[in-house]
Coordinates of N, CA, C and O in Angstrom, one line a residue:
X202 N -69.4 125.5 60.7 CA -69.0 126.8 60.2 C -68.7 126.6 58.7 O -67.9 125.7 58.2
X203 N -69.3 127.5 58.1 CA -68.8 127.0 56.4 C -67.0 127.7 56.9 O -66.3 128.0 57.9
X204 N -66.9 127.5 55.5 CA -65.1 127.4 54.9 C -65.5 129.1 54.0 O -66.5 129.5 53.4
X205 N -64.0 129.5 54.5 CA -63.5 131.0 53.9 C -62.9 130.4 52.6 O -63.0 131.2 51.7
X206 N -62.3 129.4 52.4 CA -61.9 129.5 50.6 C -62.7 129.4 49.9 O -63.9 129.3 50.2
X207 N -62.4 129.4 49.0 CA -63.0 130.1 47.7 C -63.4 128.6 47.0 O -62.4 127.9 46.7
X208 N -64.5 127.9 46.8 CA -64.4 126.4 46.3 C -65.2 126.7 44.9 O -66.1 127.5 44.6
X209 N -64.6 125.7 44.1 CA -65.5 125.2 42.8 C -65.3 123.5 43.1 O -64.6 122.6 43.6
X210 N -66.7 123.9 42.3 CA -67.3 122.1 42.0 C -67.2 121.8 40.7 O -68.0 122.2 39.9
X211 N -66.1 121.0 40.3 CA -66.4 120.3 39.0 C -66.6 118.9 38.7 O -66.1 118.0 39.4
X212 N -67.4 118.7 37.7 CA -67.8 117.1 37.5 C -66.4 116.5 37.0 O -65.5 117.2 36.4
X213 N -66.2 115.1 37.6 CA -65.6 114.4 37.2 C -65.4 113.9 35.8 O -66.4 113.9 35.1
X214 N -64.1 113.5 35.1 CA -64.5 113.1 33.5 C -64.4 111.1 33.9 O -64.0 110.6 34.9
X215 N -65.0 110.5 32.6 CA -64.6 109.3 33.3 C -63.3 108.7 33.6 O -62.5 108.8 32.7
X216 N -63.2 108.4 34.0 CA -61.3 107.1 33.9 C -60.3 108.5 34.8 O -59.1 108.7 34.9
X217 N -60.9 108.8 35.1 CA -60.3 110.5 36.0 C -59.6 109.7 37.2 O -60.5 109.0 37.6
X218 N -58.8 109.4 37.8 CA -58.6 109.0 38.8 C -58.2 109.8 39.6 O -58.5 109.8 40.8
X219 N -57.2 110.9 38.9 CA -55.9 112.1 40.0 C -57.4 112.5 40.9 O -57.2 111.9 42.0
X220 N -58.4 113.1 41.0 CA -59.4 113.7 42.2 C -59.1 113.0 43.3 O -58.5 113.2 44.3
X221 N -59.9 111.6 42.5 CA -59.7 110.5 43.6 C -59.1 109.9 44.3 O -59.5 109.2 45.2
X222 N -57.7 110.0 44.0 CA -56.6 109.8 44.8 C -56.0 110.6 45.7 O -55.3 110.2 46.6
X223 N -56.3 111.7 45.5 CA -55.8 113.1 45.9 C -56.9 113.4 47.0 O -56.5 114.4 47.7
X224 N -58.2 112.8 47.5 CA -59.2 112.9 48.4 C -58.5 111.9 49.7 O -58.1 112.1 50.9
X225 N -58.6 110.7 48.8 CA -58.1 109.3 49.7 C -56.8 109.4 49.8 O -56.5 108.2 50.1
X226 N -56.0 109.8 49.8 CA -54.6 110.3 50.7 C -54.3 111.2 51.6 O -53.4 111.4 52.4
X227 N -56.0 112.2 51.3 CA -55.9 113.2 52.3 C -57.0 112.9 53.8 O -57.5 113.7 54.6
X228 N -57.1 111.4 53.6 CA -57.9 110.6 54.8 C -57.3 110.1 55.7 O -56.2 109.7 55.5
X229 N -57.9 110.1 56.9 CA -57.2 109.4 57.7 C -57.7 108.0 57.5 O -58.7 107.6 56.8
X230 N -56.7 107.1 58.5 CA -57.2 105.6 58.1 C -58.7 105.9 58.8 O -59.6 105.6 58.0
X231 N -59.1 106.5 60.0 CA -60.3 106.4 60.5 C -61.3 106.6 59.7 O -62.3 105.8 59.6
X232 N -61.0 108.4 59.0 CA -61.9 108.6 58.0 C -62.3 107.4 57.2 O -63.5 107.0 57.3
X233 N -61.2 106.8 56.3 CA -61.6 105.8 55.9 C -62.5 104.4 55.7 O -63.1 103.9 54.8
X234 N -62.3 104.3 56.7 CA -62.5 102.8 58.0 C -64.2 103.8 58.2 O -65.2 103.0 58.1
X235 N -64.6 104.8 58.3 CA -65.8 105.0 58.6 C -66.5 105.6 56.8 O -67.7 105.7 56.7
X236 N -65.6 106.0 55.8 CA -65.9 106.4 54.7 C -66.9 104.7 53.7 O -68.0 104.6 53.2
X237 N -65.4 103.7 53.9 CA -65.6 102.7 53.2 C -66.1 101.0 54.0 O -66.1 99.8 53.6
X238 N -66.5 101.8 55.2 CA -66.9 100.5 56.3 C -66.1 99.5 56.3 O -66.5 98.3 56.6
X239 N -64.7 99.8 55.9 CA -63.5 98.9 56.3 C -62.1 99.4 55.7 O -62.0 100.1 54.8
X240 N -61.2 99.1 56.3 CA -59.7 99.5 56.4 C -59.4 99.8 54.8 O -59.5 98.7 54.2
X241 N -59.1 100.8 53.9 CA -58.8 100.8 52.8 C -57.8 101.7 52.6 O -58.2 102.9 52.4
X242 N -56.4 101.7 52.7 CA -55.3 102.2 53.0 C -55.1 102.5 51.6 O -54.5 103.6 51.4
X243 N -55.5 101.8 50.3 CA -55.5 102.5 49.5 C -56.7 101.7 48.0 O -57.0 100.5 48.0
X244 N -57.1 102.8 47.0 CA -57.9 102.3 46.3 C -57.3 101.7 45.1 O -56.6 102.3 44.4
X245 N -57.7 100.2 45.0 CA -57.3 99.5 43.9 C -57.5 99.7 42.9 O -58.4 100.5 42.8
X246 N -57.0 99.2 41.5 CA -57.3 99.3 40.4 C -58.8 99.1 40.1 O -59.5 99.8 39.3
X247 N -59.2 97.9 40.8 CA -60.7 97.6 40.3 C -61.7 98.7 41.1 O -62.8 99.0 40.5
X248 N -61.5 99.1 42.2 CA -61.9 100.2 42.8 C -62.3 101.4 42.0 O -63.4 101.8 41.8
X249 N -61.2 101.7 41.7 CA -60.8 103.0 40.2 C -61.4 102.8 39.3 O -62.0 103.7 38.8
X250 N -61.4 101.7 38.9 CA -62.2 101.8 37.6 C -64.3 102.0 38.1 O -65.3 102.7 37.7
X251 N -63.9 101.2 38.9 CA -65.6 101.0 39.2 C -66.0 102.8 39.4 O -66.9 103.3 38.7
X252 N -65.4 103.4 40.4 CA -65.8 104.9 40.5 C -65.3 105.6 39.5 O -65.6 106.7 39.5
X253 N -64.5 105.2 38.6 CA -64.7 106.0 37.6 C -64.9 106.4 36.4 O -64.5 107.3 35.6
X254 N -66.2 105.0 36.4 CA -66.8 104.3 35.4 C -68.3 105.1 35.1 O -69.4 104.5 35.0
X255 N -68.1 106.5 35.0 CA -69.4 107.3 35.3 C -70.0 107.8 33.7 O -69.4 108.2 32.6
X256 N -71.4 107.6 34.2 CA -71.9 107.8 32.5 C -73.3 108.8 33.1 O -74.0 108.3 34.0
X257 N -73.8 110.2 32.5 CA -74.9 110.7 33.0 C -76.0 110.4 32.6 O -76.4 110.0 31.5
X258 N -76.7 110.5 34.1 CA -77.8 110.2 34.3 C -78.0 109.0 35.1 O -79.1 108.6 35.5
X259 N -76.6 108.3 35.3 CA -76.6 107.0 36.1 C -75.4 107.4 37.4 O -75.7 107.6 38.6
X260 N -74.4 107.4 37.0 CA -73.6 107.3 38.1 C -72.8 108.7 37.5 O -72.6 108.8 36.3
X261 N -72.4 109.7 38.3 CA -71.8 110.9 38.4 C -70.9 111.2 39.6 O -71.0 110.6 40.6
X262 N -70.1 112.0 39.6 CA -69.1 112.1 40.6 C -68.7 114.0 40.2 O -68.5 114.5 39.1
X263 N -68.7 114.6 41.5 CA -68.1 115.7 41.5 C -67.0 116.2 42.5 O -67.1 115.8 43.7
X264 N -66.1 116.9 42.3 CA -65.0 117.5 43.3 C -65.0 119.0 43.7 O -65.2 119.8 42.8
X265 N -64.9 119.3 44.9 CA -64.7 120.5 45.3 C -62.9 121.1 45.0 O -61.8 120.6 45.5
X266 N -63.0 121.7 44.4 CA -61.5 122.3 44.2 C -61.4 124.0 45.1 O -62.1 124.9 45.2
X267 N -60.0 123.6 45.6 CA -59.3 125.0 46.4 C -58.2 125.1 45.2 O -57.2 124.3 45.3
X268 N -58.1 126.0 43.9 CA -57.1 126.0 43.4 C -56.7 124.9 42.4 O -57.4 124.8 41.4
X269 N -55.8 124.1 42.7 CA -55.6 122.9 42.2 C -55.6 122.0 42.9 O -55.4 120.9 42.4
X270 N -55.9 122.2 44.2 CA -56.3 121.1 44.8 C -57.3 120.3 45.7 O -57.6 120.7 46.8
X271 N -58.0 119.0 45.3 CA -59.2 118.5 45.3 C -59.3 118.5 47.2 O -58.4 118.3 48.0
X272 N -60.6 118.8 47.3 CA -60.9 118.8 48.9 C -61.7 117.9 49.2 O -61.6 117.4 50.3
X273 N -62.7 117.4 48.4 CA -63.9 116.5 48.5 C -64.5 115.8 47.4 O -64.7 116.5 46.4
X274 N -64.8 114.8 47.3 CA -65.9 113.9 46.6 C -67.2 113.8 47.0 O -67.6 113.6 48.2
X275 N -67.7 113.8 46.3 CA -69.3 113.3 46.4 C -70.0 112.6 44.9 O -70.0 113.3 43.9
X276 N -70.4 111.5 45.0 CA -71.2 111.2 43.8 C -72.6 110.3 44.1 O -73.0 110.0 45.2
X277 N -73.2 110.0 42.9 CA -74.5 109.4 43.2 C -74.5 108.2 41.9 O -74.4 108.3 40.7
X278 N -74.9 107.2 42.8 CA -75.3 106.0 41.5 C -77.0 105.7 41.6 O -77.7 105.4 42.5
X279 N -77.4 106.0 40.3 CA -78.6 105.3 40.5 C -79.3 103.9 40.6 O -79.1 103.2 39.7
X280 N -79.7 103.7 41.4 CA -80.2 102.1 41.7 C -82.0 102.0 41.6 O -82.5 100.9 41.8
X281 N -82.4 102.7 41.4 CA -84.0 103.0 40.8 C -84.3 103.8 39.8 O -83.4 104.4 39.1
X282 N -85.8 104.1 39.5 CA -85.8 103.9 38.8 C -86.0 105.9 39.1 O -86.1 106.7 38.2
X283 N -85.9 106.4 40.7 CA -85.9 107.1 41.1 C -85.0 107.9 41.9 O -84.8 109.0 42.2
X284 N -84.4 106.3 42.3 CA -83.2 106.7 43.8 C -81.9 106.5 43.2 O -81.7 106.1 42.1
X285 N -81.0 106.9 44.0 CA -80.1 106.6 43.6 C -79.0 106.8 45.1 O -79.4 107.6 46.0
X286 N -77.7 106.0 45.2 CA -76.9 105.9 46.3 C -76.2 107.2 45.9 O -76.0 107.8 44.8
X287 N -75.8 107.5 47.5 CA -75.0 108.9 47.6 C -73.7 108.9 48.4 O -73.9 108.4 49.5
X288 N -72.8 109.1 48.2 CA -71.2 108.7 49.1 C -70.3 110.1 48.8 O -70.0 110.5 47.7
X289 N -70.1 110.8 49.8 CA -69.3 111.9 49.8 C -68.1 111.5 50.6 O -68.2 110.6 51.5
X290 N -66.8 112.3 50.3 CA -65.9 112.3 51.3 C -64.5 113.8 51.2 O -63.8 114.2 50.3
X291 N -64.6 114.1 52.4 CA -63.7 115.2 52.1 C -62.4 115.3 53.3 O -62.6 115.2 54.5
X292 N -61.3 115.6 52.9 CA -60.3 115.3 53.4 C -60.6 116.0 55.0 O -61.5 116.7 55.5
X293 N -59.5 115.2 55.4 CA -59.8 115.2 56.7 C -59.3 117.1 57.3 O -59.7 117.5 58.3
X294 N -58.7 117.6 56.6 CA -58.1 119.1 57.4 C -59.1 120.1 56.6 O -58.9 121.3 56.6
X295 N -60.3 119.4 55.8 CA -61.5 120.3 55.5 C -62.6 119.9 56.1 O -63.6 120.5 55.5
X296 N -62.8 119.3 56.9 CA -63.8 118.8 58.0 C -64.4 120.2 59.0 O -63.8 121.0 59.7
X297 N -66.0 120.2 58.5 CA -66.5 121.6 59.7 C -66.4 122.0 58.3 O -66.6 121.0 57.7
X298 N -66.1 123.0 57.5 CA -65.4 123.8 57.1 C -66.7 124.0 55.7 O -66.5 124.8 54.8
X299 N -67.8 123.3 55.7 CA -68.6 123.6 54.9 C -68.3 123.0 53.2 O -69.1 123.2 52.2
X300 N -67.2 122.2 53.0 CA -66.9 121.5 51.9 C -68.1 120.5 51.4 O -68.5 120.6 50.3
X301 N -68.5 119.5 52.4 CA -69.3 118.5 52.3 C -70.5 119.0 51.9 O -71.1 118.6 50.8
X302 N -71.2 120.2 53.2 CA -72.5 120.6 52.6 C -72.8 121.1 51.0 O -73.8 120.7 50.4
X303 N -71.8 121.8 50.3 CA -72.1 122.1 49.3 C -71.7 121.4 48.0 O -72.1 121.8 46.9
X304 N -70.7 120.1 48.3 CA -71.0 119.0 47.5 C -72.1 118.3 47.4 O -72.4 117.8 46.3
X305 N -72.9 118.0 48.5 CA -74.0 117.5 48.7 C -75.0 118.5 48.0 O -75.8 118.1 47.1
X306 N -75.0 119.2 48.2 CA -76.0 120.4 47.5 C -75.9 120.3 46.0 O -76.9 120.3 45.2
X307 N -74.5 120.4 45.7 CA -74.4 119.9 44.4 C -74.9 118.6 43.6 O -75.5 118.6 42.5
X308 N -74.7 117.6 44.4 CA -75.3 116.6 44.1 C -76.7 116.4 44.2 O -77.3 115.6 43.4
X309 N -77.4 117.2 45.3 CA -79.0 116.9 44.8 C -79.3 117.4 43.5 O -79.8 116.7 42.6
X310 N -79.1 118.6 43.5 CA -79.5 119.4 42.1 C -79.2 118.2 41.0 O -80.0 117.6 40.3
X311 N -78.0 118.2 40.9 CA -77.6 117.2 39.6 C -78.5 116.0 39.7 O -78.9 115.4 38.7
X312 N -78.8 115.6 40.8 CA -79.6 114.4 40.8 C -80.9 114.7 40.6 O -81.5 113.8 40.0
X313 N -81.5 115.8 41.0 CA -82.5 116.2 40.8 C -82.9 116.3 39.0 O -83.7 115.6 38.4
X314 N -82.3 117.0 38.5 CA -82.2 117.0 36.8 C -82.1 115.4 36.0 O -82.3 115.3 34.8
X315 N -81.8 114.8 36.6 CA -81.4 113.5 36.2 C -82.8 112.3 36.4 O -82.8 111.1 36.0
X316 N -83.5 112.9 36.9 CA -85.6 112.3 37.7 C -85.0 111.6 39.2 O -85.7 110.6 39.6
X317 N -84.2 111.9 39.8 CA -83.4 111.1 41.2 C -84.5 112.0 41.9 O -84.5 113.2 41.6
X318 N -85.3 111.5 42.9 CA -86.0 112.1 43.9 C -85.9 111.9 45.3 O -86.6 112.6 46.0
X319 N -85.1 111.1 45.7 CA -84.1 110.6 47.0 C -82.9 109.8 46.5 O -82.9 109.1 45.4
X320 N -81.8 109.8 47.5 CA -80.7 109.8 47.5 C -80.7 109.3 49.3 O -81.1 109.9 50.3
X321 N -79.9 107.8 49.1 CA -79.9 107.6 50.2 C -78.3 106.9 50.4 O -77.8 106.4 49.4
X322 N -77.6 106.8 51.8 CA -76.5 107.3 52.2 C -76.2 106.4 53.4 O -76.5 106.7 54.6
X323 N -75.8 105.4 53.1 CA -74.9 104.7 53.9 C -74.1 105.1 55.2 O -73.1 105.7 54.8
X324 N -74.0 105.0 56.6 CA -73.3 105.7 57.4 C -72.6 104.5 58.4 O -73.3 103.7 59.0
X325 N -71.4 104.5 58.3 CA -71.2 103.6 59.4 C -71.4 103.9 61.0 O -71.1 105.0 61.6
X326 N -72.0 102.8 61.5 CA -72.5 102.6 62.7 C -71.7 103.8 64.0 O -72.4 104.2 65.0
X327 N -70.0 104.2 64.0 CA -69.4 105.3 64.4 C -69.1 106.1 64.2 O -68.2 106.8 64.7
X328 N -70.4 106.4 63.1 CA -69.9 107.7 62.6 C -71.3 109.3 63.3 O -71.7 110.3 62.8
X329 N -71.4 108.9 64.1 CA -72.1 110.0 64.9 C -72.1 111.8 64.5 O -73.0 112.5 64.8
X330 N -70.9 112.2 64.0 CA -70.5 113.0 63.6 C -71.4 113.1 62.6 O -72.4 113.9 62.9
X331 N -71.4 112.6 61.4 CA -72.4 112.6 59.8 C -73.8 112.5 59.8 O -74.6 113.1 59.1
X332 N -74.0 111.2 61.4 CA -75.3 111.0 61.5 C -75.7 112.6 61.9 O -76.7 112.9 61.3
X333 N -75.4 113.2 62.4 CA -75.7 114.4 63.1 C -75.9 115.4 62.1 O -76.7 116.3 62.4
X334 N -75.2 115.5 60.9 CA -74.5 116.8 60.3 C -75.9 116.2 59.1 O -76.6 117.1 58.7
X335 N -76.2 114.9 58.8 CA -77.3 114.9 57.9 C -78.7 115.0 57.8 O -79.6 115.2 57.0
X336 N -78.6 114.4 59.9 CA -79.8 115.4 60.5 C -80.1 116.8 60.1 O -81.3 117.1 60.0
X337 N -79.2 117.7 59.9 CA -79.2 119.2 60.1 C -79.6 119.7 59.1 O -80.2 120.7 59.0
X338 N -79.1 118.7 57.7 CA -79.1 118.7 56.3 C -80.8 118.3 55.9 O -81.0 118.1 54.7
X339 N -81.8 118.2 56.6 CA -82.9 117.7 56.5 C -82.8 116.1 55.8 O -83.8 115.7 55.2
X340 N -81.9 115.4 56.0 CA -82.4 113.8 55.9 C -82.8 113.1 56.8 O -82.5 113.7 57.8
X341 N -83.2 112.5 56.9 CA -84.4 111.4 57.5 C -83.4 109.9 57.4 O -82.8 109.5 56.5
X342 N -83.6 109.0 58.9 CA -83.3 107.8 59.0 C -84.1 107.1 57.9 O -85.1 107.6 57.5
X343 N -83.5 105.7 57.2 CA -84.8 105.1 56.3 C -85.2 104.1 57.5 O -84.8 103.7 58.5
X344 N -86.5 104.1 56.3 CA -87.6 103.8 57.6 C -87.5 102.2 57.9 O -88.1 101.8 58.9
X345 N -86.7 101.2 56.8 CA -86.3 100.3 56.9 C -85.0 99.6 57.3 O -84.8 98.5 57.8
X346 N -83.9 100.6 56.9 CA -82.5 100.2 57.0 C -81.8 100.7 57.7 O -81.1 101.5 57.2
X347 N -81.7 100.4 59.1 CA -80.7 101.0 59.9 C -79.2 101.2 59.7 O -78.4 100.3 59.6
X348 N -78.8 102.5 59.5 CA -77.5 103.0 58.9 C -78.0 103.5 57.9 O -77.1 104.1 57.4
X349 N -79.0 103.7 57.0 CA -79.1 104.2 56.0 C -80.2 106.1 56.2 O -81.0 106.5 57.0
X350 N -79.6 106.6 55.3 CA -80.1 107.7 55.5 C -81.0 108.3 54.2 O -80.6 108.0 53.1
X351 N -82.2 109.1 54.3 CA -82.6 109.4 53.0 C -82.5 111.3 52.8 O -83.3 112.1 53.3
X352 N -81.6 111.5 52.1 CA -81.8 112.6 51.5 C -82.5 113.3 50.1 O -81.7 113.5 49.2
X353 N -83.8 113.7 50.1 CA -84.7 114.3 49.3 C -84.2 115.0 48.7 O -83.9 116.0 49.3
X354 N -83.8 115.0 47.2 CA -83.3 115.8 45.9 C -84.5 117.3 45.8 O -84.1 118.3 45.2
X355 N -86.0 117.4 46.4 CA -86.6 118.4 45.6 C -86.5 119.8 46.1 O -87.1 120.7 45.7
X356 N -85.5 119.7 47.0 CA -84.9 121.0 47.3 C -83.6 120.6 48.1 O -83.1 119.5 48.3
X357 N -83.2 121.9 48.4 CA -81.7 122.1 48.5 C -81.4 121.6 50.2 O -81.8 122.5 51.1
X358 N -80.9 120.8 50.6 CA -80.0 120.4 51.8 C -80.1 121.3 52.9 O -79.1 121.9 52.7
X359 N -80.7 121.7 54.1 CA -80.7 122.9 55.1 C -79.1 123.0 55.4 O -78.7 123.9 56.2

């Protein structure tokens, strides 16, 4: 079911950390543990810097905002010369709620503009829940890397 609030997406600036901390406090350790494929109770300095080391056309990061307060992350690094990795996350009491889809939506387009023509997405092995929801989203298992998911930038996310 989407979400009745009212959301904006704004891009991240670089060295931005408050989003990102304000996402990852509103995780549970589970989320977590299935967000970062291991226990990360909280994100370190070198962590921070690395996500918030964003320059366009390479690596980008956007937030869903209710108000003033951040509900979700999603960003994309490019690693070809085409693709690029994609990692969303949104607090855990906006789960269902249609937050994630439209970060993600957000992110193809921007990746799309950027020459990104898939976007592929890491899932850990218990996360059945995402596996399912990126099904729905028209991504495709990759055809090589189990856990990995490929989402197609040339149109918009079902």
């Amino acid at each position: 079911m989407d979400t009745s609030l009212p959301i904006v997406v704004t891009p991240l600036r670089p060295r931005e950390p408050h989003p990102l901390l304000a996402v990852h406090a509103g995780l549970s350790p589970r989320s977590r543990l299935l967000r970062y494929h291991a226990p990360t109770p909280r994100l370190t300095a070198s962590m921070l810097r690395r996500l918030t080391d964003l320059r366009p056309g390479q690596h980008e990061a956007y937030a869903a905002w209710h108000g003033h307060r951040a509900l979700g992350i999603v960003r994309w690094t490019r690693v070809g010369h085409d693709q690029a990795e994609l990692a969303v996350e949104v607090v855990d009491s906006e789960h269902c709620r249609g937050v994630g889809r439209q970060l993600v939506r957000h992110a193809t387009r921007s990746a799309h503009r950027a020459g990104i023509r898939r976007l592929v997405v890491d899932v850990h092995a218990d996360n059945r829940p995402v596996r399912a929801w990126l099904h729905r989203m028209g991504a495709e298992p990759h055809p090589s890397e189990p856990g990995r998911y490929v989402v197609p930038t040339w149109g918009e996310p079902r």
